[in-house]
Rosetta silent file (secondary structure, phi, psi, omega in degrees, C-alpha in Angstrom):
SEQUENCE: MTAGWHTGGAVPGETGAAVIIGHNITRFGKAVFHDLKEITKGAAITIGRRGEEPVRFTVTGMESVGKGSFPTEKVYGRTEDRALRLITCDGEFDAEEHPVNNLIVYATSD
SCORE:     score description
SCORE:     0.000 S_00000001
   1 L     0.000  167.390  174.461  -64.980    4.747    4.448 S_00000001
   2 L  -123.900  162.439 -176.796  -63.667    7.817    2.772 S_00000001
   3 L   -82.667  166.728  169.680  -63.545   11.331    3.479 S_00000001
   4 E  -122.220  143.577  151.839  -65.212   14.435    1.339 S_00000001
   5 E   -88.470  150.159  173.965  -63.523   17.457    0.469 S_00000001
   6 E  -111.651  112.842 -169.076  -65.466   20.329    0.367 S_00000001
   7 L   -57.724  -16.302 -176.795  -65.059   21.662   -3.401 S_00000001
   8 L   -70.715   -7.803 -168.626  -66.359   25.290   -2.342 S_00000001
   9 L  -110.199 -159.905  179.274  -63.158   25.884   -0.614 S_00000001
  10 L   -96.714  169.800 -177.641  -59.579   25.573   -1.834 S_00000001
  11 L   -80.014  157.167  169.524  -57.711   22.699   -3.265 S_00000001
  12 L   -56.379  119.945  161.731  -55.200   21.129   -0.747 S_00000001
  13 L   116.514  -21.953  176.445  -52.020   22.784   -1.105 S_00000001
  14 L   -71.861  167.863  172.592  -53.342   25.966   -2.884 S_00000001
  15 L   -56.987  117.188  179.159  -53.801   29.379   -0.662 S_00000001
  16 E   120.585  178.803 -167.988  -56.970   29.258    1.471 S_00000001
  17 E   -82.402  136.046  151.274  -58.842   26.585    3.743 S_00000001
  18 E  -117.406  137.654 -176.199  -59.379   23.279    2.185 S_00000001
  19 E  -107.661  136.957  172.434  -61.917   21.468    4.215 S_00000001
  20 E  -133.570  125.056 -165.044  -62.041   17.728    4.513 S_00000001
  21 E  -111.051  159.882  177.463  -64.999   16.116    6.337 S_00000001
  22 L  -137.248  177.647  152.840  -65.364   12.466    7.624 S_00000001
  23 L  -110.628  170.224 -172.310  -67.220   10.387    9.968 S_00000001
  24 L  -102.266  -26.982 -175.182  -65.071    8.778   13.052 S_00000001
  25 E  -154.976  149.399  166.157  -67.461    6.012   13.432 S_00000001
  26 E  -142.686  158.269  175.905  -70.865    4.470   11.762 S_00000001
  27 L   -42.843   -0.397  177.327  -73.141    1.915   12.186 S_00000001
  28 L   -91.704  -17.823 -159.715  -70.582   -0.408   10.266 S_00000001
  29 E   103.103 -150.008 -162.784  -67.833    0.536   12.900 S_00000001
  30 E   -56.032  146.317  153.708  -64.599    2.676   12.761 S_00000001
  31 L  -105.386 -159.229  175.503  -64.452    5.121    9.707 S_00000001
  32 L   -56.134  -37.772  173.568  -62.125    7.357    8.099 S_00000001
  33 L  -106.368   50.246  178.885  -61.618    9.746   11.162 S_00000001
  34 L   -79.370  -55.422 -178.977  -61.950    7.465   14.107 S_00000001
  35 H   -74.665   12.627 -177.501  -58.129    8.251   15.609 S_00000001
  36 H   -63.642  -25.566 -178.861  -58.499   11.790   14.620 S_00000001
  37 H   -54.405  -27.535 -171.399  -58.750   12.698   18.240 S_00000001
  38 H   -97.090   -3.816  164.226  -55.511   11.373   19.006 S_00000001
  39 L   -70.753  134.299 -168.568  -53.605   13.652   16.741 S_00000001
  40 L  -112.871  130.076 -142.946  -51.111   16.281   18.373 S_00000001
  41 L   -61.816  150.867 -161.244  -50.164   19.621   17.456 S_00000001
  42 L    73.833   -5.330  176.681  -46.654   19.146   15.151 S_00000001
  43 L   -63.234  161.195 -157.496  -47.995   16.259   13.634 S_00000001
  44 E  -119.522  130.623  179.201  -47.379   15.898   10.228 S_00000001
  45 E  -130.362  132.788  173.442  -50.617   15.065    7.672 S_00000001
  46 E  -117.025  131.027 -175.812  -49.862   14.337    3.815 S_00000001
  47 E  -101.932  141.785  170.971  -52.564   14.801    1.320 S_00000001
  48 E   -88.091  135.026  165.374  -52.548   12.903   -1.838 S_00000001
  49 E  -149.778  128.047 -138.203  -53.460   14.299   -5.110 S_00000001
  50 L   -72.640  131.471  153.339  -54.214   12.490   -8.240 S_00000001
  51 L    79.898   27.031  169.439  -51.552   13.313  -10.827 S_00000001
  52 E  -152.026  160.689 -150.824  -49.585   15.847   -8.561 S_00000001
  53 E   -88.720  154.972  173.260  -47.102   15.211   -5.796 S_00000001
  54 E   -40.753  153.030  175.371  -48.427   15.287   -2.091 S_00000001
  55 E  -121.155  160.881  172.469  -48.745   18.319   -0.188 S_00000001
  56 E  -120.637  116.575  173.608  -47.661   18.082    3.589 S_00000001
  57 E  -107.225  160.338  176.693  -49.268   19.983    6.498 S_00000001
  58 E  -123.348  133.388 -170.562  -48.489   20.262   10.043 S_00000001
  59 E   -84.714  134.178 -169.311  -51.030   20.416   12.565 S_00000001
  60 E  -105.993  -12.016  160.846  -51.282   23.770   14.496 S_00000001
  61 E  -165.146 -157.201  178.311  -54.311   22.956   16.674 S_00000001
  62 E  -165.520  169.128  161.098  -57.601   21.328   17.235 S_00000001
  63 E  -159.710  143.433  165.722  -60.614   22.031   19.030 S_00000001
  64 E  -106.619  125.613 -169.022  -63.887   20.337   19.769 S_00000001
  65 E  -121.713  159.510  167.502  -66.899   22.441   19.329 S_00000001
  66 E   -57.377  133.282  156.572  -70.820   22.351   19.775 S_00000001
  67 H   -50.118  -45.272 -168.638  -72.732   22.032   16.428 S_00000001
  68 H   -70.273  -18.278  167.599  -75.085   24.995   17.414 S_00000001
  69 H  -102.694   17.514 -179.683  -71.492   26.733   17.822 S_00000001
  70 L   -48.176  134.100 -160.725  -69.904   25.897   15.132 S_00000001
  71 L   -95.680   59.561 -178.492  -66.792   28.519   14.021 S_00000001
  72 H   -39.668  -59.782 -160.187  -68.056   28.655   10.301 S_00000001
  73 H   -68.362  -35.946 -174.319  -65.651   31.828    9.424 S_00000001
  74 H   -63.219  -53.738 -179.532  -62.540   30.220   11.442 S_00000001
  75 H   -90.417   -3.767 -176.004  -62.931   26.882    9.279 S_00000001
  76 H  -142.274    2.220  179.997  -64.161   28.108    5.832 S_00000001
  77 L  -105.514  167.506 -164.857  -63.111   31.697    5.726 S_00000001
  78 L   -31.100  138.195  153.606  -60.417   33.661    3.856 S_00000001
  79 L  -142.927  165.419 -173.046  -56.726   33.010    4.895 S_00000001
  80 L   -94.579  -27.302 -175.015  -53.686   33.802    3.288 S_00000001
  81 L   -50.798  176.651  140.001  -52.227   30.229    4.413 S_00000001
  82 E   -83.411   70.031 -165.985  -52.015   27.211    2.641 S_00000001
  83 E   -92.876  148.250  160.748  -54.547   25.839    5.282 S_00000001
  84 E  -138.790  148.767 -164.706  -56.012   22.814    5.893 S_00000001
  85 E  -133.661  135.704 -179.449  -59.150   21.708    8.354 S_00000001
  86 E  -120.055  104.041  178.337  -60.257   18.354    8.920 S_00000001
  87 E  -110.796  129.447 -175.014  -63.661   17.584   10.523 S_00000001
  88 E  -139.171  172.305  179.688  -65.366   14.925   12.312 S_00000001
  89 E   -69.962  149.451  162.983  -68.212   14.239   15.123 S_00000001
  90 E  -167.706  176.600 -169.969  -67.341   14.197   18.683 S_00000001
  91 E    74.919 -172.383  178.717  -68.518   14.339   22.091 S_00000001
  92 E   -68.006  174.192 -171.673  -71.349   12.660   23.670 S_00000001
  93 E  -120.068  152.269 -147.272  -74.299   11.700   21.973 S_00000001
  94 L   -94.740 -165.493 -174.298  -77.922   13.229   22.256 S_00000001
  95 L   -93.939    2.617  162.307  -81.027   11.517   22.643 S_00000001
  96 L  -118.839   37.238  159.014  -81.134   10.447   18.742 S_00000001
  97 L    54.699   47.706  174.625  -77.790    9.197   19.259 S_00000001
  98 L  -115.419  147.856  164.128  -76.022   11.942   17.074 S_00000001
  99 E   -70.811  157.573 -170.486  -72.902   13.271   18.635 S_00000001
 100 E  -111.849   -0.598  155.976  -73.382   16.920   19.791 S_00000001
 101 E   -87.018  159.808  150.133  -69.738   18.136   18.866 S_00000001
 102 E  -113.004  122.912  150.684  -67.584   18.568   15.872 S_00000001
 103 E   -93.017  126.272  176.881  -63.867   18.117   16.209 S_00000001
 104 E  -114.300  127.287 -172.137  -61.769   20.345   14.094 S_00000001
 105 E  -104.619  131.870  173.884  -58.137   19.825   13.354 S_00000001
 106 E   -93.147  115.017 -176.780  -56.256   23.083   12.180 S_00000001
 107 E  -139.370  154.563  170.083  -53.004   22.402    9.830 S_00000001
 108 E  -121.739  139.304  169.486  -50.755   24.598    7.556 S_00000001
 109 E   -56.326  147.203  171.184  -48.487   23.635    4.588 S_00000001
 110 L   -81.498    0.000    0.000  -45.081   23.714    5.061 S_00000001
């Protein structure tokens, strides 16, 4: 399964927050961000870009937040950094079997 890039934000490697969203599990099994919760601060993330050099990011932090308290400004807001945000579902499941949290990984380009 693939991840989706939020085209309303920055292109990965440009100034601003580039946001990429993907499932961690689906009814078909493990998905693109299944192991995202295992990433650690300082880890390297490389984003390939068609026709351009890949961009390297370093993880600066991560958090799991309830979907009702999603930090919209922190994730999508203006930044002078070349930033990356990776988002997937996290946490326990509600009565309808949907995860109640989002896992957000924050990274900046070297």
